[in-house]
Amino acid sequence: MDGILIIDKPYGMTSHDVVNWLRKKYKQKKFGHTGTLDPNATGVLVVLCGKSCKLLQFLSDTDKEYIGQIEFGKSTSTDDIWGKV
């Protein structure tokens, strides 16, 4: 399979997890993503397959935009969402 896939990366998976899942599903080794999304982030992950992987060098230095929420007045023991409030 050759082409570009637009994946809605779910929460909890790394970008590499997505690529590994695709490799197993399609029984093909040649997959690559254009930029890492944090496991806590959800959103668009651009994945290239097969011969399209040659385009990665032109797509990896593009801008990303993150949209998040903040709640003032709370802090956690670990400064992330998993710590005790």
C-alpha positions in Angstrom: 0.0 0.0 0.0 1.3 3.5 -0.9 -0.2 6.7 0.1 -1.0 9.2 2.9 -3.3 8.3 5.8 -4.8 10.9 8.1 -5.3 9.2 11.5 -7.3 10.6 14.4 -4.8 9.5 17.1 -6.6 8.4 20.2 -5.7 9.3 23.8 -3.1 7.0 25.4 -1.4 5.8 22.2 2.0 7.1 21.1 2.6 8.0 17.5 4.8 5.0 17.3 2.0 2.8 18.6 -0.2 3.9 15.7 2.6 3.1 13.2 3.1 -0.3 14.8 -0.6 -1.0 14.7 -0.7 -0.1 11.0 2.3 -2.3 10.2 0.6 -5.3 11.8 -2.8 -4.6 10.3 -1.5 -4.2 6.7 1.4 -6.6 7.0 3.8 -3.9 5.7 6.9 -2.4 7.3 7.1 0.9 5.5 5.1 3.4 7.5 6.3 6.8 8.9 4.6 9.7 10.6 5.3 13.4 10.1 5.5 14.4 13.7 5.2 12.9 17.2 2.0 13.6 19.2 2.3 13.1 23.0 0.4 10.1 24.3 -1.9 12.4 26.2 -2.8 14.3 23.0 -5.5 13.4 20.6 -5.7 14.7 17.0 -4.5 14.4 13.5 -1.5 12.2 12.8 -0.3 12.2 9.2 1.1 8.8 8.3 2.9 7.9 5.0 3.0 4.4 3.7 5.1 2.6 1.2 6.7 4.7 -1.5 5.1 7.8 -0.1 7.6 7.6 2.9 10.1 9.4 0.6 8.0 12.5 1.2 8.7 12.6 4.9 11.8 14.8 4.5 9.5 17.5 3.1 6.7 17.2 5.6 8.4 16.8 9.0 9.3 20.4 9.6 5.8 21.8 9.5 4.0 23.7 12.3 1.7 22.1 14.8 -1.1 23.7 16.7 -2.3 22.4 20.1 -5.6 23.3 21.7 -6.0 22.7 25.4 -8.0 23.5 28.5 -6.7 25.0 31.7 -8.3 25.1 35.1 -6.9 27.8 37.4 -6.7 27.2 41.1 -5.7 23.6 41.0 -2.3 21.9 41.1 -1.2 18.3 41.3 1.7 16.6 43.0 3.3 15.7 39.7 2.3 18.9 37.7 0.4 16.8 35.2 -3.1 15.2 35.1 -2.1 12.0 36.9 -1.0 13.5 40.2 -3.0 14.1 43.3 -4.9 17.4 43.4 
